[in-house]
XYZ file of C-alpha atoms in Angstrom:
58
model
C -42.208 11.202 3.483
C -42.480 13.820 0.784
C -40.082 14.568 -1.968
C -39.582 17.158 -4.649
C -38.318 20.712 -4.689
C -41.050 22.105 -2.424
C -40.911 19.483 0.311
C -38.204 21.188 2.354
C -40.044 24.516 2.268
C -43.357 22.848 3.151
C -41.804 20.964 6.064
C -40.142 24.152 7.341
C -43.453 26.006 7.179
C -45.172 23.181 9.088
C -42.535 23.318 11.836
C -42.894 27.095 11.976
C -46.679 26.853 12.194
C -46.457 24.375 15.075
C -44.075 26.676 16.934
C -46.347 29.682 16.384
C -49.409 27.700 17.486
C -47.628 26.672 20.673
C -46.723 30.272 21.407
C -49.996 31.896 20.286
C -52.788 29.333 20.268
C -55.880 30.017 18.196
C -59.369 29.676 19.598
C -62.582 28.972 17.737
C -65.743 30.501 19.138
C -69.001 29.561 17.434
C -71.897 31.933 18.048
C -74.369 30.764 15.410
C -75.162 27.691 13.335
C -76.225 28.372 9.755
C -76.484 24.810 8.474
C -76.925 21.503 10.246
C -76.998 18.021 8.724
C -77.422 19.529 5.253
C -80.382 21.706 6.300
C -80.048 25.465 5.913
C -81.167 27.243 9.072
C -80.930 30.875 7.995
C -84.700 31.380 7.995
C -85.043 30.155 11.587
C -84.906 32.682 14.434
C -81.510 33.284 16.014
C -82.700 31.987 19.404
C -83.627 28.659 17.829
C -80.308 28.421 15.981
C -78.452 29.281 19.194
C -80.287 26.514 21.046
C -79.290 24.057 18.322
C -75.683 25.217 18.612
C -75.666 24.777 22.371
C -77.132 21.284 21.982
C -74.190 20.386 19.721
C -71.694 21.146 22.482
C -73.282 18.971 25.142
């Protein structure tokens, strides 16, 4: 495990974060993909980027 003067504070924050996450879970909603496999997609139409994004989730 960790040691040093900050370890206790860090561990307490981690426990607090887990408790908060259990009470108020966070959700991630992706609505666009701007880069894929190192390729920038910003110049592509939104509909094409959206189709790529949907393909990633299947």
